[in-house]
Short mmCIF file of C-alpha atoms in Angstrom, two decimals:
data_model
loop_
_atom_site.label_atom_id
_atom_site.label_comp_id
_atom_site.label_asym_id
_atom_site.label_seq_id
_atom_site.Cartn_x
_atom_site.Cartn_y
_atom_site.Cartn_z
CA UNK A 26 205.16 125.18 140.08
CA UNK A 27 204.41 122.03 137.82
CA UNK A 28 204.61 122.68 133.85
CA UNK A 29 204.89 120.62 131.17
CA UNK A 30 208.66 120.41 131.50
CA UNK A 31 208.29 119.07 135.13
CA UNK A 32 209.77 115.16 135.03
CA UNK A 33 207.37 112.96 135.44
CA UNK A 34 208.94 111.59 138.88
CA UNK A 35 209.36 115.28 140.39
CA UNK A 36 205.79 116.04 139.54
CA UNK A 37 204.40 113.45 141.51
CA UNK A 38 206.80 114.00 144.42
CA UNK A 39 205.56 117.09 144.46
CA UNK A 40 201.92 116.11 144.03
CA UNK A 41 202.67 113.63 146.87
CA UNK A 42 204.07 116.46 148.91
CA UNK A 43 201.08 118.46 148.53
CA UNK A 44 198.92 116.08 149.43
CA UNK A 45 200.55 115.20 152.49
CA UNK A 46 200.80 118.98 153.72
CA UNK A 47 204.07 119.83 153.15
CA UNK A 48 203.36 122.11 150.65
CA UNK A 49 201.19 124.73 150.99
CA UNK A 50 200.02 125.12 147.38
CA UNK A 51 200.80 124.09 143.74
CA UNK A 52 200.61 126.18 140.79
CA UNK A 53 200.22 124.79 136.54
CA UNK A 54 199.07 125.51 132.99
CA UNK A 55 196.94 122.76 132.12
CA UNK A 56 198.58 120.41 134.15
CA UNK A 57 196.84 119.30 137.10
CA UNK A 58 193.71 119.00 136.04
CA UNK A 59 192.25 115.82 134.06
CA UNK A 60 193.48 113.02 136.57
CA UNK A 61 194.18 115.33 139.01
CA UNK A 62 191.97 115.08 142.65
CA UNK A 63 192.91 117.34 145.55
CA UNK A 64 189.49 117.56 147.76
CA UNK A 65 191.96 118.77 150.49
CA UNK A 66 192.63 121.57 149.24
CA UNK A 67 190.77 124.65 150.94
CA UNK A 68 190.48 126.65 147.44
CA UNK A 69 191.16 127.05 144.21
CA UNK A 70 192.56 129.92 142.32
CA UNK A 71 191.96 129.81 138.36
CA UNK A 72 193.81 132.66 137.06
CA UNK A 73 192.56 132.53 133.45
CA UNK A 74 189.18 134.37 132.40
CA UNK A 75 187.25 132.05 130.51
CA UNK A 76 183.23 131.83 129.42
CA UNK A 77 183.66 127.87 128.56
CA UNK A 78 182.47 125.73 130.99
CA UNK A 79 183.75 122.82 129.14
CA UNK A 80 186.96 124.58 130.69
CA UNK A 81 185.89 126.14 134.04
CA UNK A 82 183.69 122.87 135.04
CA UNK A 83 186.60 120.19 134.98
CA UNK A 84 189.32 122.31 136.24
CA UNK A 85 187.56 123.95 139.03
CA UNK A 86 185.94 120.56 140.13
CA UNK A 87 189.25 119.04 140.72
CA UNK A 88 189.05 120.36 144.35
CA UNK A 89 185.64 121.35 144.47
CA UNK A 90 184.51 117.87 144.27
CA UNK A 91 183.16 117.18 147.87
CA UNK A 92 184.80 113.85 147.89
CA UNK A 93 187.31 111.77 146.08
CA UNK A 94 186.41 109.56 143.31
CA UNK A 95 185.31 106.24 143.94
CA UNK A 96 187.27 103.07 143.47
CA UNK A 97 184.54 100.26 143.80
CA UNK A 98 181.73 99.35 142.26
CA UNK A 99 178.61 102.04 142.27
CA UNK A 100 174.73 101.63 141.09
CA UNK A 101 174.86 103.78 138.45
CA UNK A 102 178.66 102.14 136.93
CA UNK A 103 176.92 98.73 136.53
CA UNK A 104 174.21 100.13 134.95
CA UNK A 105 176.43 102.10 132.36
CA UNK A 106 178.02 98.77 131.90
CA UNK A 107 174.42 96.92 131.54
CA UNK A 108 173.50 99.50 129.33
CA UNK A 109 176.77 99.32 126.86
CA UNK A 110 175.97 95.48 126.72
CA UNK A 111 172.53 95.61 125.86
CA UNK A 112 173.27 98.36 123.04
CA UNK A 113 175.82 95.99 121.66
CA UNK A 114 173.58 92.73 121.21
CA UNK A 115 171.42 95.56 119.43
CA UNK A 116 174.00 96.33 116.44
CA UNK A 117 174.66 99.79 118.18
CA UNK A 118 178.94 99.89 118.18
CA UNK A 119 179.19 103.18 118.32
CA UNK A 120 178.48 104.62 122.13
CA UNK A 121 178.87 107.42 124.49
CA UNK A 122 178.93 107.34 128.29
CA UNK A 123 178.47 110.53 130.52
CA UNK A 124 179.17 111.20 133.38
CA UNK A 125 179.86 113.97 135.46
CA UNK A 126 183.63 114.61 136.92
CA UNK A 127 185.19 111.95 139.66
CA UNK A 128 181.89 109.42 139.10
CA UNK A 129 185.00 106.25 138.01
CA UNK A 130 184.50 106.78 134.32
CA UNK A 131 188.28 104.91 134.14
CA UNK A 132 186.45 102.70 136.35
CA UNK A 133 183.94 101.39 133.87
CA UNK A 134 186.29 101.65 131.00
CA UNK A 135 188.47 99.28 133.00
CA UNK A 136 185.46 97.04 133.24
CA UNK A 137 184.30 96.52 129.38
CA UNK A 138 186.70 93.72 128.48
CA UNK A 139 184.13 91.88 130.92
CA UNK A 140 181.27 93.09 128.87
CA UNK A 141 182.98 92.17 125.42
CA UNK A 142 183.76 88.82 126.71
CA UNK A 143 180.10 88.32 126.75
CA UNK A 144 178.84 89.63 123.97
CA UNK A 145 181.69 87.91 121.93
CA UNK A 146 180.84 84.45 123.46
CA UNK A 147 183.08 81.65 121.82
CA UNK A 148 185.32 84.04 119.96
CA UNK A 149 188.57 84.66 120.11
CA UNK A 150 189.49 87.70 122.36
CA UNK A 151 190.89 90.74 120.90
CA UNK A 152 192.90 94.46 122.27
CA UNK A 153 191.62 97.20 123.43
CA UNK A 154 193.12 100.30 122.41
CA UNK A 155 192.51 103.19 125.06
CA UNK A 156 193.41 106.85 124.00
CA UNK A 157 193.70 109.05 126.58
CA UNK A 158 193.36 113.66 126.21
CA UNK A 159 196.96 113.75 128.01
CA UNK A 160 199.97 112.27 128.74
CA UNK A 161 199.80 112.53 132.20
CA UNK A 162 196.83 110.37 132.33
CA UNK A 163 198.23 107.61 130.07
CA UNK A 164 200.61 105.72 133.46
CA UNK A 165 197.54 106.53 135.71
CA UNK A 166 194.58 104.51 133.10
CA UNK A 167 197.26 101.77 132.84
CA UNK A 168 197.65 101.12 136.62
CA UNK A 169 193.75 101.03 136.24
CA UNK A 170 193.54 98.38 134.23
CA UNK A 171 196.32 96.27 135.54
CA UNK A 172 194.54 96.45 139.75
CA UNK A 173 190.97 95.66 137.78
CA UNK A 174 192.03 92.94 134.78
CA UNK A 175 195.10 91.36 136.47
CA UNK A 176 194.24 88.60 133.64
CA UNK A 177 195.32 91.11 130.71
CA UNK A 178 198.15 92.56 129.59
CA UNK A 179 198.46 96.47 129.58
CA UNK A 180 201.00 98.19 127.80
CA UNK A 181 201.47 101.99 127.16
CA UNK A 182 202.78 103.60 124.00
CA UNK A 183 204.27 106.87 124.21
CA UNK A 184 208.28 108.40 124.43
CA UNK A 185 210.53 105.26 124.62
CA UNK A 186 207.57 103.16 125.65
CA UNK A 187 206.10 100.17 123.10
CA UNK A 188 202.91 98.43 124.23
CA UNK A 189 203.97 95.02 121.73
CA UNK A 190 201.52 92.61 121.96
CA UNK A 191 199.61 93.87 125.23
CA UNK A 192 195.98 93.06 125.48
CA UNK A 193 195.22 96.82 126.56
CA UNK A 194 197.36 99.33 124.77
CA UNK A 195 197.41 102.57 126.50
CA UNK A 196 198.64 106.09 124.53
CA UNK A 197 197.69 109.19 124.40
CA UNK A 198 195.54 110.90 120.91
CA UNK A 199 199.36 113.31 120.63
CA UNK A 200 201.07 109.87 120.26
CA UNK A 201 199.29 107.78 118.25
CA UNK A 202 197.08 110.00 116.27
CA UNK A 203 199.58 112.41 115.09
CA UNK A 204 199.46 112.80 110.99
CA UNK A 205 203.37 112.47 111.37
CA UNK A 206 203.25 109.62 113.67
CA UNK A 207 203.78 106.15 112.70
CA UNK A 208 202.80 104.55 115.89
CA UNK A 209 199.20 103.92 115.14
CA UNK A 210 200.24 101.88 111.77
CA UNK A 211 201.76 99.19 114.13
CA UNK A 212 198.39 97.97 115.39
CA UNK A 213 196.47 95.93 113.23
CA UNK A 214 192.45 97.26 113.88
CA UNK A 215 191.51 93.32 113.19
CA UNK A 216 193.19 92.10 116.43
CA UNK A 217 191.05 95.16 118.39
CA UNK A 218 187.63 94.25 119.90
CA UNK A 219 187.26 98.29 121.01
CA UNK A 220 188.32 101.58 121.24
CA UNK A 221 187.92 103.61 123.79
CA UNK A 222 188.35 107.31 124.14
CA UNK A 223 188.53 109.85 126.91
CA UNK A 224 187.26 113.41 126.93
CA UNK A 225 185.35 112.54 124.09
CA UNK A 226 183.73 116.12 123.66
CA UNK A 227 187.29 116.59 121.71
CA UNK A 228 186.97 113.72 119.39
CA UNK A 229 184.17 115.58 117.67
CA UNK A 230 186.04 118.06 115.42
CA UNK A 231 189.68 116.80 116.40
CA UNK A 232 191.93 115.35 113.50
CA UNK A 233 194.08 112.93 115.59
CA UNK A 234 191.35 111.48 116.81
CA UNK A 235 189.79 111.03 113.47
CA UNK A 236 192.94 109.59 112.59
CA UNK A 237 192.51 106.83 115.49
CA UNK A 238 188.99 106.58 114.75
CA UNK A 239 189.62 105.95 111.10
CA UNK A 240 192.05 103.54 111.69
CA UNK A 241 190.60 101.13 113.92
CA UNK A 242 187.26 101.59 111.39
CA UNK A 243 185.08 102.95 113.93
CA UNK A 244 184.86 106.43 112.46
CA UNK A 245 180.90 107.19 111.51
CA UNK A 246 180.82 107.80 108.07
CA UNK A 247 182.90 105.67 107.06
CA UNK A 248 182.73 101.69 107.19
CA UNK A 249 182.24 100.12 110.22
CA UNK A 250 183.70 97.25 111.72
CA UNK A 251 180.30 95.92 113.22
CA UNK A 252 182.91 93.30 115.66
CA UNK A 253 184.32 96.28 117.47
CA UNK A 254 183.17 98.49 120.13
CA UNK A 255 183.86 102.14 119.91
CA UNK A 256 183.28 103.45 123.66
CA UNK A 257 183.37 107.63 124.07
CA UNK A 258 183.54 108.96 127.32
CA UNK A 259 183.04 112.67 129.03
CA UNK A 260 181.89 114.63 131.27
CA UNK A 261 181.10 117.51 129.35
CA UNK A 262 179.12 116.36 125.91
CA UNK A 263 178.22 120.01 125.36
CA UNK A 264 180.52 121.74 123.38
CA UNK A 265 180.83 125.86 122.91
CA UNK A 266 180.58 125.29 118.97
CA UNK A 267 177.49 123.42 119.46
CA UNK A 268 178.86 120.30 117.78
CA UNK A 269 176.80 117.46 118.51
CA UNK A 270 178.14 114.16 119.92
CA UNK A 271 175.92 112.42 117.58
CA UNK A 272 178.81 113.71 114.83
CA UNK A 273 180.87 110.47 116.45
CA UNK A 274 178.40 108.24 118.09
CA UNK A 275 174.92 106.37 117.99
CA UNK A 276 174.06 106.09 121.30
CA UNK A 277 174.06 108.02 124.92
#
């Protein structure tokens, strides 16, 4: 079993062990799921009646997927990077990328400081603050960043962890976003180019990441800072309250 109160260290040793074949099976609560990829595994067991598919898609796909997901450069990630460039020179900030479960959507988050750079030709670079659903995906989107912008800086903020002065602060929404959290005051939103946030679908009605939104001044609504990129990013746009996307964002 794997729960929340697994160490961080045990849980991938037994992740690892898993994987490997030394263990038979693994068992969670809304653990190994976002971040998690086990197309090894022969089945999957999902012991929790549910009509969501925002729920039932992700979590099943984790080892229904036919194949892991890829760690180079594919058509359709260029053009989502294209795309978000060509929106930007247009005065549209405020973006949303989907794509379906395992497609590298870390990938091309990994891969916008490239398309900032351009677009902010001959001006001094700024952070990029990336706010991850969980905690368990917070080391993981790090280790992205550091293997695809060895050039930057990537610090995470969460627990004992401070990010400082990194170029690419990591956290998670529970960490920084928190009402009773003073994390979030320690980052000026003038030093931040973008924002990016994962499982977007949650940003839509979720306070924390309101609070995140607010703060770096790329909540719509309210002002916008028209030198910062907010970037969304899901899988699963369509939510069970029918709350549209375009609550948070100006562009698909």
């Amino acid at each position: 079993p794997i729960s929340g109160k697994t160490p961080t260290e045990e849980r991938r040793r037994l992740v690892r062990l898993f994987r490997d074949g030394e263990l038979d099976g693994l068992v969670s609560c809304n653990v190994i799921q976002e971040g998690f990829d086990a197309p090894i595994a022969m089945g999957a067991f999902m012991a929790r009646p549910t009509k969501s598919g925002l729920l039932y898609r992700p979590q099943s796909g984790r080892v229904m997927r036919p194949m892991p997901a890829p760690q180079g450069d594919r058509p359709y990630q260029s053009e989502c990077l294209a795309a978000m460039e060509e929106h930007l020179h247009a005065g549209v900030n405020l973006q949303l990328a989907v794509l379906p479960t395992g497609t590298g959507k870390t990938w091309i988050a990994a891969h916008t400081p490239d398309v900032i750079r351009r677009w902010k030709a001959g001006k001094p670079r700024g952070r990029i603050l990336f706010a991850t659903h969980r905690q368990e995906l917070v080391e993981q989107t790090a280790d992205t960043f550091r293997f695809w912008q060895p050039g930057l800086t990537v610090g995470i903020e969460k627990a004992e962890y401070s990010a400082g002065d990194a170029d690419v602060v990591v956290a998670s929404v529970a960490t920084i976003g928190s009402d009773a959290s003073q994390r979030l005051a320690r980052f000026n939103p003038d030093r931040f180019d973008a924002c990016i946030i994962d499982e977007a679908h949650h940003a839509v009605r979720g306070q924390q990441y309101w609070n995140i939104l607010r703060h770096m001044r790329c909540l719509k609504g309210d002002p916008i800072d028209a030198e910062k990129l907010l970037f969304l990013i899901t899988a699963t746009p369509a939510r069970s309250d029918n709350a549209g996307m375009e609550n948070i964002c100006d562009k698909i």
